[in-house]
Coordinates of C-alpha atoms in Angstrom, one line a residue:
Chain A
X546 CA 26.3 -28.3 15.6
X547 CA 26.4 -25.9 12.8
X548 CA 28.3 -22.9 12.7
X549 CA 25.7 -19.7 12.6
X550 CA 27.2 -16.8 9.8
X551 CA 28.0 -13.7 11.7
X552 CA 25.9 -10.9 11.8
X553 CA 25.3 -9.4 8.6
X554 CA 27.3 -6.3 8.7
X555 CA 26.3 -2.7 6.2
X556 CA 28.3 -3.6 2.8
X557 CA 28.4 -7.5 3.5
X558 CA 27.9 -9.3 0.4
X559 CA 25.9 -11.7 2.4
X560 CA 23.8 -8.7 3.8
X561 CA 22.9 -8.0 0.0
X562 CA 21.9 -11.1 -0.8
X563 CA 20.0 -11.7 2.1
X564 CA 17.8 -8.2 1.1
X565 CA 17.3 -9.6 -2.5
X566 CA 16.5 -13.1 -0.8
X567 CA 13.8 -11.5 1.5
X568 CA 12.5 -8.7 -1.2
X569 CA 12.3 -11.7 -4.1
X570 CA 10.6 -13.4 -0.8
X571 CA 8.4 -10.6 -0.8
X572 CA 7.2 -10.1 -4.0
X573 CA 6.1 -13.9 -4.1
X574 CA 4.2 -13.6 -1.6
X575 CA 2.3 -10.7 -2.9
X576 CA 3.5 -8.3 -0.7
X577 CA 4.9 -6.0 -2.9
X578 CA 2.8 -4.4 -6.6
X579 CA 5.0 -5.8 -9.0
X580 CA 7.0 -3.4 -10.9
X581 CA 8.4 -5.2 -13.8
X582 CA 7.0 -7.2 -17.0
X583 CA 8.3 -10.4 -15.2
X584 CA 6.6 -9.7 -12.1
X585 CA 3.3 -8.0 -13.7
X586 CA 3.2 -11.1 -15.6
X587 CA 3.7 -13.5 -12.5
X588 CA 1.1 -11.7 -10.5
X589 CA -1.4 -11.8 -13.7
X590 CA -1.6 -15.0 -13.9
X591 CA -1.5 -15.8 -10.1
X592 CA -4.2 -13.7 -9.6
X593 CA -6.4 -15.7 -12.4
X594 CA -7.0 -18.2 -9.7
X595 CA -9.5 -16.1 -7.5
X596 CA -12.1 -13.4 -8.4
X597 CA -12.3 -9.9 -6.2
X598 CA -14.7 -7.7 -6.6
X599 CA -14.1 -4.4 -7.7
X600 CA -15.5 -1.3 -4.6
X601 CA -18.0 0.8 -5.3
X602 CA -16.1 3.6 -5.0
X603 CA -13.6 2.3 -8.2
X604 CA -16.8 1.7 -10.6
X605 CA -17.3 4.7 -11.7
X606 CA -14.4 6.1 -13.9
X607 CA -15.5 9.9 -13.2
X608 CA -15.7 9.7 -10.0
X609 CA -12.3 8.6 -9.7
X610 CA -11.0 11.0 -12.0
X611 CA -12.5 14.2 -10.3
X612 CA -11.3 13.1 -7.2
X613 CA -14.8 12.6 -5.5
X614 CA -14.8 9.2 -4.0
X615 CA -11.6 10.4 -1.8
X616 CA -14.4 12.9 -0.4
X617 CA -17.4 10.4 0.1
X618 CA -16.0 7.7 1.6
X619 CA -18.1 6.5 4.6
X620 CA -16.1 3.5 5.8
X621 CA -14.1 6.4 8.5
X622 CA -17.0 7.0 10.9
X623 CA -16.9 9.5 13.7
X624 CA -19.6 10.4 16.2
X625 CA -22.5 13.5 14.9
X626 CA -23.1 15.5 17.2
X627 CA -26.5 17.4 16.0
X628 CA -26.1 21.0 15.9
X629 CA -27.9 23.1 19.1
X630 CA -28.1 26.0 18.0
X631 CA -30.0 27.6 21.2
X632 CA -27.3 25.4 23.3
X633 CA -24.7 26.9 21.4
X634 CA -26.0 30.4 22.1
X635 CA -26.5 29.8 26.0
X636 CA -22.8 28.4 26.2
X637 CA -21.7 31.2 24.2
X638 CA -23.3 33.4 26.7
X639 CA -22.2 31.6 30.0
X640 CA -18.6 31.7 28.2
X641 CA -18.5 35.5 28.3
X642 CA -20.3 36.0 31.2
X643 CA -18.4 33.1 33.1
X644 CA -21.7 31.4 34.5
X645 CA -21.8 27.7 35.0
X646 CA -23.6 25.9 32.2
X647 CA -27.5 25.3 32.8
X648 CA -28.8 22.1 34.0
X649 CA -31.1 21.5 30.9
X650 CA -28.1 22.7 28.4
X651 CA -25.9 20.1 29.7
X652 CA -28.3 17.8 30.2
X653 CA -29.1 18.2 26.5
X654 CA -25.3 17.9 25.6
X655 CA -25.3 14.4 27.4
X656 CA -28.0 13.3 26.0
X657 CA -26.4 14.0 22.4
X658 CA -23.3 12.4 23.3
X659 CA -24.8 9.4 24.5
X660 CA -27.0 8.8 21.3
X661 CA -23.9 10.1 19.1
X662 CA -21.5 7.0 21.0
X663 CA -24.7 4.7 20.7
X664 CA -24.8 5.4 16.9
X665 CA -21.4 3.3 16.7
X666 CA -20.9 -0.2 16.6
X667 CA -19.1 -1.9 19.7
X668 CA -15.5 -2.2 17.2
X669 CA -15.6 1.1 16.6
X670 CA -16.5 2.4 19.6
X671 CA -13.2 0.9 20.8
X672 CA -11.2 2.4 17.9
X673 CA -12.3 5.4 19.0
X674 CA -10.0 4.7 22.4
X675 CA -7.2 6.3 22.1
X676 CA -4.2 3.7 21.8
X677 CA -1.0 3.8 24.0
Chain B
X711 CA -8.5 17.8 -14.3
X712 CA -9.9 18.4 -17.8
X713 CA -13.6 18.4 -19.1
X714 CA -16.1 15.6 -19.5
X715 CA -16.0 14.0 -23.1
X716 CA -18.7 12.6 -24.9
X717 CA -20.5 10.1 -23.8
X718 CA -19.4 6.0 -24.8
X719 CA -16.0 7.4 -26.5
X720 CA -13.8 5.3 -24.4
X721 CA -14.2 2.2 -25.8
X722 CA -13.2 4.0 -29.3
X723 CA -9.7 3.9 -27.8
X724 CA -9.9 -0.1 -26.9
X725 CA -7.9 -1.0 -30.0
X726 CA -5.2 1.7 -28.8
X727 CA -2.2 -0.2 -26.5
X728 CA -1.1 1.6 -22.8
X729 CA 1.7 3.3 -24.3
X730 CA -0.6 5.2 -27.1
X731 CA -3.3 5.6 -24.2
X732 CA -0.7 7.4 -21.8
X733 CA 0.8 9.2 -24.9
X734 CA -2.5 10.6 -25.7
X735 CA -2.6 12.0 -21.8
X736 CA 0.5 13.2 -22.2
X737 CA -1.0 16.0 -24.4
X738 CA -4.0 17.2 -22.2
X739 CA -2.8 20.9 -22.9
X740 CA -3.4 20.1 -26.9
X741 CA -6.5 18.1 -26.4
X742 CA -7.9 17.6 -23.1
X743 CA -10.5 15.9 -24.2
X744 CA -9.2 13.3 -25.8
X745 CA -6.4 13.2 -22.6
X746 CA -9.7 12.3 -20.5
X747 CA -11.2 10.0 -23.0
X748 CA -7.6 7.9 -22.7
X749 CA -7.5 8.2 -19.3
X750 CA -10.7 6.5 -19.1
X751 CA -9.7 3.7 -21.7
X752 CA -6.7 3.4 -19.4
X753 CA -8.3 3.0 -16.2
X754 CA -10.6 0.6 -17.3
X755 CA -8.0 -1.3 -18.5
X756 CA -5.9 -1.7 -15.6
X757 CA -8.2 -0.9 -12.6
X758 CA -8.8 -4.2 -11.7
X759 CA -6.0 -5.3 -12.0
X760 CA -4.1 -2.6 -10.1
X761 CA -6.9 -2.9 -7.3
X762 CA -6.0 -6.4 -6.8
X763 CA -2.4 -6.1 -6.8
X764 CA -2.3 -3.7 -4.1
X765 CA -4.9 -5.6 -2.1
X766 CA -2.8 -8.1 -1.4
X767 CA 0.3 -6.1 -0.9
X768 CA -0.9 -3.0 0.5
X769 CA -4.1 -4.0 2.4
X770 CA -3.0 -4.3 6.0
X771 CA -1.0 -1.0 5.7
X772 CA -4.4 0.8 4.0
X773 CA -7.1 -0.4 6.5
X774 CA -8.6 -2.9 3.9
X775 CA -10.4 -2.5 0.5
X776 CA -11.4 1.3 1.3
X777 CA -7.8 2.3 1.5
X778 CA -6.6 0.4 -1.3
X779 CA -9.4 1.9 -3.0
X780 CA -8.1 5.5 -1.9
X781 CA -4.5 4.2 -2.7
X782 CA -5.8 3.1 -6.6
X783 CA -8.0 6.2 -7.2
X784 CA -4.8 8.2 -6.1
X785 CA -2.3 6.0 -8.5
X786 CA -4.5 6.9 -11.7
X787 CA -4.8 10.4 -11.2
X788 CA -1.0 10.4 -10.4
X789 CA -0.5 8.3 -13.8
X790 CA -2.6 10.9 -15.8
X791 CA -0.7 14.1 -14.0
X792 CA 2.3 12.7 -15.1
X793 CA 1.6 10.5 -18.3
X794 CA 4.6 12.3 -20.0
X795 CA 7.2 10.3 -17.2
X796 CA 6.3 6.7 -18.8
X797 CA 9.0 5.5 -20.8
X798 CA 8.0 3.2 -23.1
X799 CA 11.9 2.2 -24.1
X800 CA 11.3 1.3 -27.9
X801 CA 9.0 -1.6 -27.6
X802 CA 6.2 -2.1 -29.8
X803 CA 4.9 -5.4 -29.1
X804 CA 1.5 -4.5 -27.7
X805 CA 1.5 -7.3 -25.1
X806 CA 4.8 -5.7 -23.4
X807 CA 4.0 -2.6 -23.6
X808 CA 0.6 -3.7 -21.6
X809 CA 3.1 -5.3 -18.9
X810 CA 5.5 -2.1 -18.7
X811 CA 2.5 0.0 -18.1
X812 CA 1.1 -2.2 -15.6
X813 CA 5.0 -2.3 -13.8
X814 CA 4.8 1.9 -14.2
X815 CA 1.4 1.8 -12.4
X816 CA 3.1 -0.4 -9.6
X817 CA 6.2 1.7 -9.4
X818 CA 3.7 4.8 -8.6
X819 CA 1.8 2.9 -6.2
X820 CA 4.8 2.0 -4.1
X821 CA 5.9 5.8 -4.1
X822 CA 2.6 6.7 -3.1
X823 CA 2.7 4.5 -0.2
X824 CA 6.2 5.2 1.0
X825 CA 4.6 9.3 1.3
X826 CA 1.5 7.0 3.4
X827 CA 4.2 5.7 5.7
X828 CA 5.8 8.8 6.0
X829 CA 3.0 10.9 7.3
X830 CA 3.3 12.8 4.2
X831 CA -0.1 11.5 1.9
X832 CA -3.6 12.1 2.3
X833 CA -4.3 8.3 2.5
X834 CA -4.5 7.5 5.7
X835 CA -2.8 4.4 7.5
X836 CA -5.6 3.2 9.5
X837 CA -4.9 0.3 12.4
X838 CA -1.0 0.4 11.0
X839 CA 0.7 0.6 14.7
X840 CA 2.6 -2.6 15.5
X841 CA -0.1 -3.5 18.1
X842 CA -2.8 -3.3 15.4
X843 CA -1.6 -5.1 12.7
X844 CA -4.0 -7.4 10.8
X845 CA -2.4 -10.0 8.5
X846 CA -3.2 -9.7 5.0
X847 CA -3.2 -13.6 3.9
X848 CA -0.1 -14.3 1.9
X849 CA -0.3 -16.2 -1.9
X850 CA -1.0 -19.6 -1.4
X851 CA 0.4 -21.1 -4.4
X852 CA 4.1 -20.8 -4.6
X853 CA 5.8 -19.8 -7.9
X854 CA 6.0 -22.4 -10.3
X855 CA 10.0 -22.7 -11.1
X856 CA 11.6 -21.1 -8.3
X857 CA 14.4 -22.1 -6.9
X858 CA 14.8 -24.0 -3.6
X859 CA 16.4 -20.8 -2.5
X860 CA 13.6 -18.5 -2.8
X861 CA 11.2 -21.2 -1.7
X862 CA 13.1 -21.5 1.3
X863 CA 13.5 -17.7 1.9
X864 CA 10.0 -17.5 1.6
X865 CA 9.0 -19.9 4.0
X866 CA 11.4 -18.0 6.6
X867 CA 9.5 -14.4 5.3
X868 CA 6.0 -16.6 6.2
X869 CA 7.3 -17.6 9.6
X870 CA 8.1 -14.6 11.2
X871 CA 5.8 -12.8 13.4
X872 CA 3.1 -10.5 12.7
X873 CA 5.3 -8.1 14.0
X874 CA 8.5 -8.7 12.7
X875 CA 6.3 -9.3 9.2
X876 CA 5.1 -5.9 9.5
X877 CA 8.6 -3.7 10.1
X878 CA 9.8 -5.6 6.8
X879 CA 6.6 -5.4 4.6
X880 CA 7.3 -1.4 5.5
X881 CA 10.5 -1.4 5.5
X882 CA 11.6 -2.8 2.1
X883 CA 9.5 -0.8 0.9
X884 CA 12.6 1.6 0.2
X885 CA 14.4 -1.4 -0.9
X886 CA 17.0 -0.6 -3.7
X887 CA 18.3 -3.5 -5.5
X888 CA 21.3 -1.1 -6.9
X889 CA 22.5 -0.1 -3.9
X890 CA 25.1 -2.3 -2.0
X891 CA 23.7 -0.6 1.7
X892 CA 20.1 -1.2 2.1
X893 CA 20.2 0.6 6.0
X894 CA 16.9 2.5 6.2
X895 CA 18.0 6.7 6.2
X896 CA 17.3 7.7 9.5
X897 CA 14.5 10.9 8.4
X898 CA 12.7 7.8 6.8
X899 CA 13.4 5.7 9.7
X900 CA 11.9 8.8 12.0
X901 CA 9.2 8.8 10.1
X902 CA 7.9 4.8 9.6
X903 CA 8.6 4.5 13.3
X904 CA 6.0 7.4 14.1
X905 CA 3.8 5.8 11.8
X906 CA 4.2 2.4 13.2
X907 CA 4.2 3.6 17.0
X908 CA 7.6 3.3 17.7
X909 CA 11.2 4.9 18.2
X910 CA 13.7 4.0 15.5
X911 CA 15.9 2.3 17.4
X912 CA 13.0 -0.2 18.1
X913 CA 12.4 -0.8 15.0
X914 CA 15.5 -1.0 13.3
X915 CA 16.0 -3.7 16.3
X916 CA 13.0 -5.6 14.9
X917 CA 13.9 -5.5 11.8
X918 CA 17.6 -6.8 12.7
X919 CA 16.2 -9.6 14.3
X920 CA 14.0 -10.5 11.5
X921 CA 16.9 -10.3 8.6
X922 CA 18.6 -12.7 11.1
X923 CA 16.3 -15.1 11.8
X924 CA 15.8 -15.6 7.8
X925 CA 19.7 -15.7 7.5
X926 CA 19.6 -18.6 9.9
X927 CA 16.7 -20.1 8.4
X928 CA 18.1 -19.9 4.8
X929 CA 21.9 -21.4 6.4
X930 CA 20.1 -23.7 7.9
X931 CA 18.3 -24.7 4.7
X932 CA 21.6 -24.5 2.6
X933 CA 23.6 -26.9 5.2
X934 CA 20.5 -29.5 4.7
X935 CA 20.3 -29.4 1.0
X936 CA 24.6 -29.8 0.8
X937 CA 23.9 -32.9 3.4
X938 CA 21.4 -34.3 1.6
X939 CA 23.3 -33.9 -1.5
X940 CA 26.0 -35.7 0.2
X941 CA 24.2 -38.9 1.0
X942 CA 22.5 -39.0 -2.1
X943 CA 26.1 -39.6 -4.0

């Protein structure tokens, strides 16, 4: 049977050279932006092997540079809930004169949250649950 | 962040190297024009390449292509708000100078995404929780000339779990190949395990048990290569 090392301990020489073991192991795999000549130059010519398109969003060199693709981008999608402005008023109203909410208000109000939720796709629906 | 220039004056910069380009930035108070019309030169150059690079490291963390995106966009503008910070060290060979730009743009990318991991960046860190992780597919092809070693400890990166690959993808993040303690400071700790839906003891335990397993991997792998040498004479 072989003898295991001990735990690596903070300080351990083998501790350190297990981190630069795992972070070389890292950067090999791609999981970390290289951040030297060596490693840029590694990476360049790894990466000559397969194509990947460029996003839309990174096409456009002014774009980028004002800062206005940050502000556009659609791939976070949230439910629209169309503005009411007559329900608005009539909540606003039962609100400061504490009456209950009238049937065709919230009957309205359901009927735009159901089409909002409807408007999402079944994956993001769920990713709208809130996670534990 | 500085006026339009004209139009198709980018590409009179082509023949400029990375160093020149970010130089050129580095006076947007003299000339912002011409600070814009390198930037653009700059980003053309690079954009691809930077995109791709922190797809493959970065894309699980980011929610995908759209984050990396964000994550990129974020990276150039940094590069052009600080374009006075690169060091190009005294070299002159253009092809270097390429490389220790490209390294600069990495080194800014990383920082940005420790601030992601930390709560503290606009980019957000979409489906990051451990119970959400999505495995971003490793490189295939493993680096010609490295030693049996790094093969090895690669291997044992590869085999962990998604989970276990996840705490260390985010936690070596804030590796420091200087320092001789690489424990994780506990406000950062705080921080990643909030990020990652956890308490820091949790995943400083994760993490623990991951370092180990590779240590036992890589002994493992050491004891087999001495026996092998052995019998081989």
């Amino acid at each position: 049977m072989v003898n295991k090392p001990s735990e690596p301990t903070p300080g351990n020489d083998d501790d350190q050279t297990l981190a630069n073991d795992v972070n070389q192991a890292m950067a090999s795999l791609g999981w970390r932006v290289p951040e030297c000549e060596e490693d840029v130059r590694r990476a360049e010519e790894e990466l000559t092997a397969s194509v990947t398109a460029l996003p839309a969003s990174l096409g456009d060199a002014e774009t980028v540079f004002t800062g206005k693709a940050r502000a556009e981008s659609a791939d976070v999608k949230t439910p629209e809930f169309s503005p009411d402005v007559q329900a608005e008023q009539d909540l606003a109203r039962a609100a400061r004169q504490g009456a209950a909410i009238p049937p065709e208000i919230e009957r309205r109000m359901r009927r735009d949250r159901e089409a909002a939720e409807d408007a999402l796709t079944p994956d993001e629906a769920e990713s709208q649950e809130p996670t534990v | 962040m500085g006026s339009t220039p004209a139009q198709g004056t980018a590409h009179e910069l082509d023949d400029h190297d990375d160093s020149d380009l970010l130089a050129c930035m580095a006076m947007a108070d003299d000339d912002p024009a011409l600070a814009r019309t390198a930037w653009e030169a700059y980003f053309r150059r690079n954009v691809e390449y930077l995109y791709r690079v922190c797809l493959r490291a970065y894309g699980g963390i980011l929610g995908g292509e759209a984050g990396v995106a964000d994550l990129v966009a974020e990276v150039f503008r940094a590069a052009y708000e600080d374009a006075d910070k690169f060091d190009p060290a005294g070299i002159t060979d253009p092809d270097r100078l390429r490389l220790r730009a490209r390294a600069w743009l990495g080194w800014i990318a990383r920082r940005l995404v420790q601030d992601t991991l930390r709560g503290r960046s606009r980019l957000p860190t979409r489906n990051v929780e451990l119970g959400h992780w999505q495995q971003t597919p490793a490189v295939e092809r493993p680096r010609a000339g490295a030693s049996a070693r790094e093969q090895a400890a690669r291997q044992a990166v590869a085999s962990l779990s998604e989970r276990e690959q996840l705490v260390i993808r985010t936690t070596l993040q804030w590796y420091r190949p200087e320092k001789q303690y690489q424990r994780l400071p506990n406000d950062i700790a705080a921080d990643l395990a909030k990020t990652l839906g956890t308490t820091p003891e949790n995943l400083r335990q994760i993490r623990r048990r991951a370092m180990r397993k590779i240590a036992d991997l890589l002994h493992d792998h050491a004891a087999e290569a001495r026996k092998q040498g052995k019998s081989n004479g």
